[in-house]
C-alpha positions as a printed NumPy array, in Angstrom:
array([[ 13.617, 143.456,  82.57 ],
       [ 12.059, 147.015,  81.67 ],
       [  9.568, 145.501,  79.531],
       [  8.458, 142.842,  82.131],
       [  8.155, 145.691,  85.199],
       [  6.424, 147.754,  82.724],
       [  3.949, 144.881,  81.89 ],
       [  3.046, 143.742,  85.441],
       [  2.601, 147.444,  86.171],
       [  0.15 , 147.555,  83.438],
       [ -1.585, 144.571,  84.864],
       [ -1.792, 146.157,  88.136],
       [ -3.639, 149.01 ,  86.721],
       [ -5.938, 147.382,  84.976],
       [ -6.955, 144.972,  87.476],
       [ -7.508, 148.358,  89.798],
       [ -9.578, 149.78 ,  87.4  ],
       [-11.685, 146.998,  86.78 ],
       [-12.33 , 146.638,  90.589],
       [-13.613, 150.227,  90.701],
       [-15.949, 148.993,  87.413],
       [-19.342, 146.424,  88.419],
       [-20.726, 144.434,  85.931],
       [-23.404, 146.222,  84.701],
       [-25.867, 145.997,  81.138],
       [-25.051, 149.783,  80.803],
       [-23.089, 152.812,  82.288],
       [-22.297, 156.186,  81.852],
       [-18.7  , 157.283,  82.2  ],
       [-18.087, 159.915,  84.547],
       [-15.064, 161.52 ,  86.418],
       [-15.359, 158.283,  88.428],
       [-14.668, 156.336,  85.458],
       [-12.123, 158.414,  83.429],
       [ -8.755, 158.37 ,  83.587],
       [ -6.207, 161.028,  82.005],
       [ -2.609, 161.013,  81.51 ],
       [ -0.142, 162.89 ,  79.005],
       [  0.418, 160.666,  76.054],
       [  3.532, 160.152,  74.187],
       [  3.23 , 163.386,  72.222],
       [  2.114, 165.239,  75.357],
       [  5.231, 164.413,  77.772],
       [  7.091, 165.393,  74.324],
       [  5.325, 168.537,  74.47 ],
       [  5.802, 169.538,  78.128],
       [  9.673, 168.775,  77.96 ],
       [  9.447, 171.547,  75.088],
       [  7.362, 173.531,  76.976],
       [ 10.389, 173.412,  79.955],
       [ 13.01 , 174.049,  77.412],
       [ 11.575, 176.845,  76.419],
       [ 10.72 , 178.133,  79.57 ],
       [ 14.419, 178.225,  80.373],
       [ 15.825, 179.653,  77.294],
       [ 13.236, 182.676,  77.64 ],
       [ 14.512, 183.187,  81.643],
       [ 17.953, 182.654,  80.465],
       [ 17.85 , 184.988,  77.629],
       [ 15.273, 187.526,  78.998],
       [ 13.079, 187.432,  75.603],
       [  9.637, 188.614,  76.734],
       [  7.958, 187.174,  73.431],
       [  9.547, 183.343,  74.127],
       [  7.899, 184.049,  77.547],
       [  4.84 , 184.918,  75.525],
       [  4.772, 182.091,  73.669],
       [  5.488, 179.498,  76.206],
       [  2.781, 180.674,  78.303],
       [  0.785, 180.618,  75.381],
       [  1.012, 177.196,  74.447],
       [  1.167, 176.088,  78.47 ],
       [ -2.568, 177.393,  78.348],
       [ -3.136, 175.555,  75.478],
       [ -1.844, 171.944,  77.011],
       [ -4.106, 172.62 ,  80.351],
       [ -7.059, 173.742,  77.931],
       [ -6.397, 170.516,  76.317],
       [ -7.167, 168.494,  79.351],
       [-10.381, 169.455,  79.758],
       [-11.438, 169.124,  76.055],
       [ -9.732, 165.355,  76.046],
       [-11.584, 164.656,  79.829],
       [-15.185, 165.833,  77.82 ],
       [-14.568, 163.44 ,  74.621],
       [-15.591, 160.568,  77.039],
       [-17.49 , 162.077,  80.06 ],
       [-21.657, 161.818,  79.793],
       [-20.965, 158.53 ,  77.262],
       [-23.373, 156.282,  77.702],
       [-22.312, 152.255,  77.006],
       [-25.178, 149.589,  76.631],
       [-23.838, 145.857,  75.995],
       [-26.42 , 144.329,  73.611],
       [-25.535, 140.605,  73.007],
       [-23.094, 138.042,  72.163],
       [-23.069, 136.065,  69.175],
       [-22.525, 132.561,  69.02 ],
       [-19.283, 131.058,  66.463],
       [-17.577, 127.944,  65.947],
       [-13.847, 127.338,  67.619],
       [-11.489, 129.361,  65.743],
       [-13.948, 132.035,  64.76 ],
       [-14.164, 135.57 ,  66.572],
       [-16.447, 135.753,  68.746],
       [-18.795, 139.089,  68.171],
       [-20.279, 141.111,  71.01 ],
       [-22.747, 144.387,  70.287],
       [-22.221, 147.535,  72.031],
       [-24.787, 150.478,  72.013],
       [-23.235, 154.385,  72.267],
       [-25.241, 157.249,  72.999],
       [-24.301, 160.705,  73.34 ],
       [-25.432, 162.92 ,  76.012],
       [-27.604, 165.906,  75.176],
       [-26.163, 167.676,  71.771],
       [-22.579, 166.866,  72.486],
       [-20.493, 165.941,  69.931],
       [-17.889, 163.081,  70.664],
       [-14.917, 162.305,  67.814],
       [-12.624, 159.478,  67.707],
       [-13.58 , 157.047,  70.382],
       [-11.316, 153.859,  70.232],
       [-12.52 , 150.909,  71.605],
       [-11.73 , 147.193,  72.021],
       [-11.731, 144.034,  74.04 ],
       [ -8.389, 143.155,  75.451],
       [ -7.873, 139.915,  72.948],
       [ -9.522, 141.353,  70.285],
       [ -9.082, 143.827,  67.297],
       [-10.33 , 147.795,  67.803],
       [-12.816, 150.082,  66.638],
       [-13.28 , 153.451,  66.153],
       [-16.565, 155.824,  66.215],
       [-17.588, 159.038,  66.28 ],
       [-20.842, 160.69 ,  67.597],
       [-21.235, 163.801,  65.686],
       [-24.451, 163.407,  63.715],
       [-25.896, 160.506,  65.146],
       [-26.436, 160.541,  68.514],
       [-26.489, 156.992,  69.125],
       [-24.221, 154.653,  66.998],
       [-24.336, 150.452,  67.651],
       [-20.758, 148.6  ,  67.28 ],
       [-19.238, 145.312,  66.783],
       [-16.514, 144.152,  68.648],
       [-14.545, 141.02 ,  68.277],
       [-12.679, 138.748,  70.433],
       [-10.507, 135.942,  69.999],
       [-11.893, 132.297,  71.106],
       [ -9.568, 129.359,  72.515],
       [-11.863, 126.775,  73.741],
       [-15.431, 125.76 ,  73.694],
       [-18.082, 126.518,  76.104],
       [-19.213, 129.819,  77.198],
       [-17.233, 132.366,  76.265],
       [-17.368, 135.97 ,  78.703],
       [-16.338, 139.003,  76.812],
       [-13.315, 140.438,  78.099],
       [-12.448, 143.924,  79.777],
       [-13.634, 146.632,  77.49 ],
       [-10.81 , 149.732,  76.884],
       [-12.278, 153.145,  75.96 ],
       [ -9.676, 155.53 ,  75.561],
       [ -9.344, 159.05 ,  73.341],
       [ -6.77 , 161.395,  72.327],
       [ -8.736, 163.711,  70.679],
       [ -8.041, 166.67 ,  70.069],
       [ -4.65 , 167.153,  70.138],
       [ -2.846, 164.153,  70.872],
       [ -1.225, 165.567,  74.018],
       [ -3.481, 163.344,  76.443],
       [ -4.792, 160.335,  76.711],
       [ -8.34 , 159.957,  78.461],
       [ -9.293, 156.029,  78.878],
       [-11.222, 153.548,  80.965],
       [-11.582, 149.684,  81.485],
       [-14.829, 148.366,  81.834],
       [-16.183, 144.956,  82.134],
       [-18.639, 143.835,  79.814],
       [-21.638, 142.08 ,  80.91 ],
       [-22.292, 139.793,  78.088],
       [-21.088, 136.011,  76.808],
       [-20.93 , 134.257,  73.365],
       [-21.063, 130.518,  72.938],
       [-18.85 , 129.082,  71.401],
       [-19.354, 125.59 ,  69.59 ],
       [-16.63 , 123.056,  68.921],
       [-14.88 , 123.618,  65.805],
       [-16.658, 121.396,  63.066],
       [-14.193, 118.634,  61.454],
       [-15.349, 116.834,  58.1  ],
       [-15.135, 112.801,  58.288],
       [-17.488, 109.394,  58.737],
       [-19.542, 107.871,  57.404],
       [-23.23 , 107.928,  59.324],
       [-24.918, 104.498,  59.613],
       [-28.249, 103.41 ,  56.852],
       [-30.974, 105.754,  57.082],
       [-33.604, 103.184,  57.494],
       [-33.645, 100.867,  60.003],
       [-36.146,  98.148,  60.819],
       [-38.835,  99.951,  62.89 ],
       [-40.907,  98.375,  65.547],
       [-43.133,  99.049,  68.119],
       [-45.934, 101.818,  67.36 ],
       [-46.61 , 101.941,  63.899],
       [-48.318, 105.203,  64.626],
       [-45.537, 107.083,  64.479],
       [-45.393, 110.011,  62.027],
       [-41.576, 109.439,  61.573],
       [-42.276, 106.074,  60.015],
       [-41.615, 105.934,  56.06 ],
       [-43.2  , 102.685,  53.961],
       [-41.465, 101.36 ,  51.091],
       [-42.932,  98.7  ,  48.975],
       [-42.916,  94.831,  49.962],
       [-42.564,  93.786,  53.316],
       [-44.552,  91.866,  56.058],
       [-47.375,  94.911,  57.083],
       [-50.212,  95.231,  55.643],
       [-51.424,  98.587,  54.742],
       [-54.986,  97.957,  52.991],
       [-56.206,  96.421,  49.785],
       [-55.845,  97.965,  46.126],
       [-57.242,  97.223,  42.863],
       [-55.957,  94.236,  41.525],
       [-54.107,  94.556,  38.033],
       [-53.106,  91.643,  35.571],
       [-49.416,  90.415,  36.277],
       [-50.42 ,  90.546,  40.214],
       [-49.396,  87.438,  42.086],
       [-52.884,  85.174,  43.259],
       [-51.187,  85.004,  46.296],
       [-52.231,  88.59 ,  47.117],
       [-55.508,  88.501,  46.148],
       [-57.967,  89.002,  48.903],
       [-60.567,  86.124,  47.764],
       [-62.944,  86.694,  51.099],
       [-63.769,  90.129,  49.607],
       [-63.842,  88.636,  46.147],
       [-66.457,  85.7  ,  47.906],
       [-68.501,  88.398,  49.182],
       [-69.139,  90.194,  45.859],
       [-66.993,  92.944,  46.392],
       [-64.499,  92.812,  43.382],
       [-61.144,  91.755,  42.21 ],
       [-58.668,  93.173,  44.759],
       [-55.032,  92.777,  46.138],
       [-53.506,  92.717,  49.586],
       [-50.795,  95.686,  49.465],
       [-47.943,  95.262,  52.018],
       [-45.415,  97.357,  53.139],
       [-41.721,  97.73 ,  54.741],
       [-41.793, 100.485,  57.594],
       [-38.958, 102.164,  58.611],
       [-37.386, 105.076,  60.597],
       [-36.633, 107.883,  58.533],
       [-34.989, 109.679,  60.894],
       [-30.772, 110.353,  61.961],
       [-29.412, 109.647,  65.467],
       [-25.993, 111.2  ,  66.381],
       [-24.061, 109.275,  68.874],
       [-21.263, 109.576,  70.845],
       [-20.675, 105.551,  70.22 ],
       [-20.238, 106.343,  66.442],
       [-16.358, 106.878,  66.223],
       [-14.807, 105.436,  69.626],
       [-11.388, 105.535,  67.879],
       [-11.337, 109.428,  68.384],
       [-10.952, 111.489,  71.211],
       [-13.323, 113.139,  72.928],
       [-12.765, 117.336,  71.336],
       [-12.219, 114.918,  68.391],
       [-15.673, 113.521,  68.536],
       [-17.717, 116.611,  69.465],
       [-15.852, 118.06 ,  66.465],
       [-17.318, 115.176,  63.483],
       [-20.651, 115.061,  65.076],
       [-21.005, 119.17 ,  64.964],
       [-19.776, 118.949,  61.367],
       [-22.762, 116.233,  60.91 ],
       [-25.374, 118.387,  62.564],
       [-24.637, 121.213,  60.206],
       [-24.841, 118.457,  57.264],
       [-27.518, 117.252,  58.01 ],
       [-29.486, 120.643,  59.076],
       [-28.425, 121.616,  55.289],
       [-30.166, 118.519,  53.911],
       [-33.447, 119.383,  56.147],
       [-33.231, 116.001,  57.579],
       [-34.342, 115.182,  60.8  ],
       [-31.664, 114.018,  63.762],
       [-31.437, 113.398,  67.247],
       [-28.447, 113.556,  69.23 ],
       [-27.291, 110.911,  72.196],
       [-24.589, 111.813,  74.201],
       [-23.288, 109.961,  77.696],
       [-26.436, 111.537,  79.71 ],
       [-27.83 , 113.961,  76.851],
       [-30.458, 112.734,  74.9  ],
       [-32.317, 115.659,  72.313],
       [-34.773, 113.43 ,  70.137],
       [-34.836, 113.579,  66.877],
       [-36.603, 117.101,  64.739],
       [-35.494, 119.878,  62.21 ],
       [-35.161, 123.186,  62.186],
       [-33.25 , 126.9  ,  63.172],
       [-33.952, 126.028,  66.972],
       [-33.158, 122.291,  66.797],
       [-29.788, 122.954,  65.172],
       [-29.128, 125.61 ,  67.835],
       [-29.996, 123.364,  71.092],
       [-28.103, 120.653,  69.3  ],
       [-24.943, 122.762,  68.733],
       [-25.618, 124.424,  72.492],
       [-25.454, 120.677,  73.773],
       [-22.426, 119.636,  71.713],
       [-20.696, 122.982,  72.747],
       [-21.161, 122.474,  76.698],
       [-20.832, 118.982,  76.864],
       [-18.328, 118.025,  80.174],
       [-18.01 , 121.436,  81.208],
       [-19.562, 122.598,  84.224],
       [-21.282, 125.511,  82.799],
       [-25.11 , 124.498,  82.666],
       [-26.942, 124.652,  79.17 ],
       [-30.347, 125.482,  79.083],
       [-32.517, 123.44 ,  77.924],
       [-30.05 , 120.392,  77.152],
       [-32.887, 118.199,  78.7  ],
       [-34.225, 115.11 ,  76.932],
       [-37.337, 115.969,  74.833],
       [-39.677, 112.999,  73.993]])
């Protein structure tokens, strides 16, 4: 029951702090921004503080009443020191990085320091993610990566952003929430299996096309060649040879399409996360190879190339496909 009150509280607080927080590329924190309570150790502290505060009144020992005072000055010193760990930090949000389902999804931060301040042990992390610390001593600027957790495909927004200290003492805690202005996309996790259909199939129409190969035999004819004993007569061009011009051969050739579609109709026994899954383990196959592939998906149609930007407009496709979130560039290219 404690823990539950205690976590909707926390909730609540959050949610209030990230109202009083816009969405911005980059920020410095301020005393708008920064919040500061006793930690742990501190409320520990100030109970001892109390205790001895009555044992000196109770006892009449001017040096107990010495030292409490003493280290009183020291806790409210300590405020001020914890407040000035955070305040002037400047917070630029870089990018997000693309990853595969099940992978972390990586966002780049930016911290500067203001003027020749010196800030030590700055925690930060994303709210499903793991932390990091830093420290800007030397350097006055220092770039981070922070990681978050992904559980579905699609765009991914980074969460809320804590920034909390303790330094120096450990007797407060100074922290914010921010919310971070940048998104990672996150492709569907790829899932080995299938077989794709023959490379080559019969290709008709323009015979133009550079993504025609020719294999030997066939019905189209390319050109004539020297003839060589062993040839069939059949091939020999005897007009030419009428005419003077020599012994030669008709050469013929098989044309065919060298080049890898990706369908949605491949595997209709699988689901749909199921397909999406095979044919992003295919692209990255087949962008290994340095093959070229298209991809046809119910209203998505990306013809057939190679490449770094292919693979990634391919993958971007596959990744937002029957989500509402638009992908740029998802467009049918000819």
């Amino acid at each position: 029951m404690t823990g539950s009150i205690r976590q909707r509280l926390g909730r609540a607080v959050i949610d209030w702090s990230l109202r009083r927080s816009p969405r911005l590329k980059q920020l410095t924190l301020s005393q708008r921004r920064i919040y500061i309570m006793p930690s742990r150790a501190g409320a520990v502290f100030l109970m001892l503080l109390l205790v001895m505060l009555i044992l000196a009144i109770n006892f009449q020992n001017n040096l107990m009443f010495a030292v409490t005072f003493l280290l009183a000055s020291l806790f409210v010193i300590t405020i001020l020191h914890t407040y000035a760990n955070l305040s002037g930090l400047t917070i630029q949000f870089v990018r997000g990085h693309p990853c595969f389902l099940g992978e972390q999804a990586a966002f780049d931060l930016t911290l500067t320091a203001r003027g020749a301040r010196q800030y030590e042990s700055i925690q930060l992390r994303l709210r499903e993610g793991e932390g990091a610390a830093i420290d800007l001593v030397e350097d006055r600027q220092r770039s981070l990566t922070l990681y978050q957790n992904t559980h579905r495909r699609g765009y991914l927004p980074a969460d809320a952003l804590l920034i909390e200290t303790f330094y120096p003492l450990g007797l407060f805690r100074a922290w914010t929430w921010l919310q971070v202005d940048l998104k990672s996309l996150v492709y569907p996790r790829p899932v080995e299996g299938g077989q794709l259909p023959d490379l080559h199939d019969a290709a008709g129409g323009d015979q133009q096309s550079p993504h025609l190969a020719e294999r030997p035999g066939g019905e189209e004819f390319t050109g004539l060649e020297q003839y060589q004993t062993g040839m069939s007569l059949k091939r020999v061009a005897w007009k030419n040879y009428a005419r003077g011009q020599g012994m030669h051969a008709k050469q013929y050739v098989e044309l065919s399409d060298n080049r890898r579609w990706l369908s949605w109709e491949l595997w209709p026994e699988l689901s749909g996360e199921a397909r999406l899954s095979r044919l992003t383990w295919w692209v990255l196959q087949l962008h290994r190879r340095g093959e070229e592939y298209g991809l046809r998906l119910p209203g998505i149609e990306i013809h057939p190339d190679r490449g770094e930007s292919h693979r990634v407009r391919v993958l971007e496709a596959l990744a937002c496909f029957g989500l509402e979130s638009p992908v740029h560039g998802q467009e049918s290219r000819s």
